[in-house]
Amino acid sequence: MAIDPGGTTGVAFGVFRPRKMAKSTMVYARGANRLWTQEVKGTPREQASELFDIWQSFMVSGPPKTHLVIEDFQLRTQNADLSPVRITAGLEALLNRDIERQMPSSA
């Protein structure tokens, strides 16, 4: 599951064949209805709670080996919107674990 936190948080999750991770994997996932996307809105606390619920549901019905990755945040201006930081912190608190972070340029 991948998360892009912010004012409107993007969520994508899917089930893939690990031995065939290539462009064809994405085509397969879409065609087999194994790739889902959605948006989460609300306060950072509400979003963290909803993301936690989504993750819990995915863990129940998803494959045994799962990854949770969230887009990392870098402060570029003094008046930046810090909701991504608050959403990430809230979700980590609810999960009681650290989340893998990835820079946008690495996606």
JSON list of N, CA and C in Angstrom, two decimals, residues 14-17 23-36:
[
{"chain": "A", "resi": 14, "resn": "GLY", "atom": "N", "xyz": [-2.37, -2.74, -4.07]},
{"chain": "A", "resi": 14, "resn": "GLY", "atom": "CA", "xyz": [-2.58, -3.78, -5.06]},
{"chain": "A", "resi": 14, "resn": "GLY", "atom": "C", "xyz": [-1.89, -5.06, -4.66]},
{"chain": "A", "resi": 15, "resn": "VAL", "atom": "N", "xyz": [-2.20, -6.10, -5.42]},
{"chain": "A", "resi": 15, "resn": "VAL", "atom": "CA", "xyz": [-1.62, -7.41, -5.22]},
{"chain": "A", "resi": 15, "resn": "VAL", "atom": "C", "xyz": [-0.85, -7.73, -6.50]},
{"chain": "A", "resi": 16, "resn": "PHE", "atom": "N", "xyz": [0.45, -8.00, -6.36]},
{"chain": "A", "resi": 16, "resn": "PHE", "atom": "CA", "xyz": [1.31, -8.21, -7.50]},
{"chain": "A", "resi": 16, "resn": "PHE", "atom": "C", "xyz": [2.03, -9.54, -7.42]},
{"chain": "A", "resi": 17, "resn": "ARG", "atom": "N", "xyz": [2.45, -10.01, -8.58]},
{"chain": "A", "resi": 17, "resn": "ARG", "atom": "CA", "xyz": [3.30, -11.20, -8.64]},
{"chain": "A", "resi": 17, "resn": "ARG", "atom": "C", "xyz": [4.75, -10.74, -8.47]},
{"chain": "A", "resi": 23, "resn": "LYS", "atom": "N", "xyz": [6.35, -3.68, -16.17]},
{"chain": "A", "resi": 23, "resn": "LYS", "atom": "CA", "xyz": [5.19, -2.97, -16.67]},
{"chain": "A", "resi": 23, "resn": "LYS", "atom": "C", "xyz": [4.01, -3.93, -16.88]},
{"chain": "A", "resi": 24, "resn": "SER", "atom": "N", "xyz": [4.31, -5.15, -17.31]},
{"chain": "A", "resi": 24, "resn": "SER", "atom": "CA", "xyz": [3.24, -6.13, -17.53]},
{"chain": "A", "resi": 24, "resn": "SER", "atom": "C", "xyz": [2.52, -6.47, -16.23]},
{"chain": "A", "resi": 25, "resn": "THR", "atom": "N", "xyz": [3.22, -6.34, -15.10]},
{"chain": "A", "resi": 25, "resn": "THR", "atom": "CA", "xyz": [2.59, -6.60, -13.80]},
{"chain": "A", "resi": 25, "resn": "THR", "atom": "C", "xyz": [1.48, -5.60, -13.53]},
{"chain": "A", "resi": 26, "resn": "MET", "atom": "N", "xyz": [1.72, -4.32, -13.84]},
{"chain": "A", "resi": 26, "resn": "MET", "atom": "CA", "xyz": [0.69, -3.31, -13.64]},
{"chain": "A", "resi": 26, "resn": "MET", "atom": "C", "xyz": [-0.50, -3.57, -14.55]},
{"chain": "A", "resi": 27, "resn": "VAL", "atom": "N", "xyz": [-0.25, -3.96, -15.78]},
{"chain": "A", "resi": 27, "resn": "VAL", "atom": "CA", "xyz": [-1.33, -4.28, -16.72]},
{"chain": "A", "resi": 27, "resn": "VAL", "atom": "C", "xyz": [-2.13, -5.45, -16.17]},
{"chain": "A", "resi": 28, "resn": "TYR", "atom": "N", "xyz": [-1.44, -6.49, -15.69]},
{"chain": "A", "resi": 28, "resn": "TYR", "atom": "CA", "xyz": [-2.11, -7.64, -15.10]},
{"chain": "A", "resi": 28, "resn": "TYR", "atom": "C", "xyz": [-2.95, -7.24, -13.89]},
{"chain": "A", "resi": 29, "resn": "ALA", "atom": "N", "xyz": [-2.36, -6.44, -13.01]},
{"chain": "A", "resi": 29, "resn": "ALA", "atom": "CA", "xyz": [-3.05, -6.04, -11.77]},
{"chain": "A", "resi": 29, "resn": "ALA", "atom": "C", "xyz": [-4.32, -5.28, -12.09]},
{"chain": "A", "resi": 30, "resn": "ARG", "atom": "N", "xyz": [-4.26, -4.35, -13.05]},
{"chain": "A", "resi": 30, "resn": "ARG", "atom": "CA", "xyz": [-5.45, -3.59, -13.42]},
{"chain": "A", "resi": 30, "resn": "ARG", "atom": "C", "xyz": [-6.51, -4.51, -14.05]},
{"chain": "A", "resi": 31, "resn": "GLY", "atom": "N", "xyz": [-6.06, -5.37, -14.94]},
{"chain": "A", "resi": 31, "resn": "GLY", "atom": "CA", "xyz": [-7.00, -6.26, -15.63]},
{"chain": "A", "resi": 31, "resn": "GLY", "atom": "C", "xyz": [-7.64, -7.28, -14.71]},
{"chain": "A", "resi": 32, "resn": "ALA", "atom": "N", "xyz": [-6.91, -7.73, -13.72]},
{"chain": "A", "resi": 32, "resn": "ALA", "atom": "CA", "xyz": [-7.41, -8.74, -12.78]},
{"chain": "A", "resi": 32, "resn": "ALA", "atom": "C", "xyz": [-8.10, -8.11, -11.58]},
{"chain": "A", "resi": 33, "resn": "ASN", "atom": "N", "xyz": [-8.32, -6.81, -11.64]},
{"chain": "A", "resi": 33, "resn": "ASN", "atom": "CA", "xyz": [-8.96, -6.09, -10.54]},
{"chain": "A", "resi": 33, "resn": "ASN", "atom": "C", "xyz": [-8.19, -6.26, -9.24]},
{"chain": "A", "resi": 34, "resn": "ARG", "atom": "N", "xyz": [-6.87, -6.15, -9.34]},
{"chain": "A", "resi": 34, "resn": "ARG", "atom": "CA", "xyz": [-6.00, -6.29, -8.17]},
{"chain": "A", "resi": 34, "resn": "ARG", "atom": "C", "xyz": [-5.28, -4.98, -7.84]},
{"chain": "A", "resi": 35, "resn": "LEU", "atom": "N", "xyz": [-5.75, -3.88, -8.37]},
{"chain": "A", "resi": 35, "resn": "LEU", "atom": "CA", "xyz": [-5.15, -2.58, -8.13]},
{"chain": "A", "resi": 35, "resn": "LEU", "atom": "C", "xyz": [-6.27, -1.60, -7.81]},
{"chain": "A", "resi": 36, "resn": "TRP", "atom": "N", "xyz": [-6.16, -0.93, -6.66]},
{"chain": "A", "resi": 36, "resn": "TRP", "atom": "CA", "xyz": [-7.18, -0.01, -6.22]},
{"chain": "A", "resi": 36, "resn": "TRP", "atom": "C", "xyz": [-6.56, 1.32, -5.83]}
]
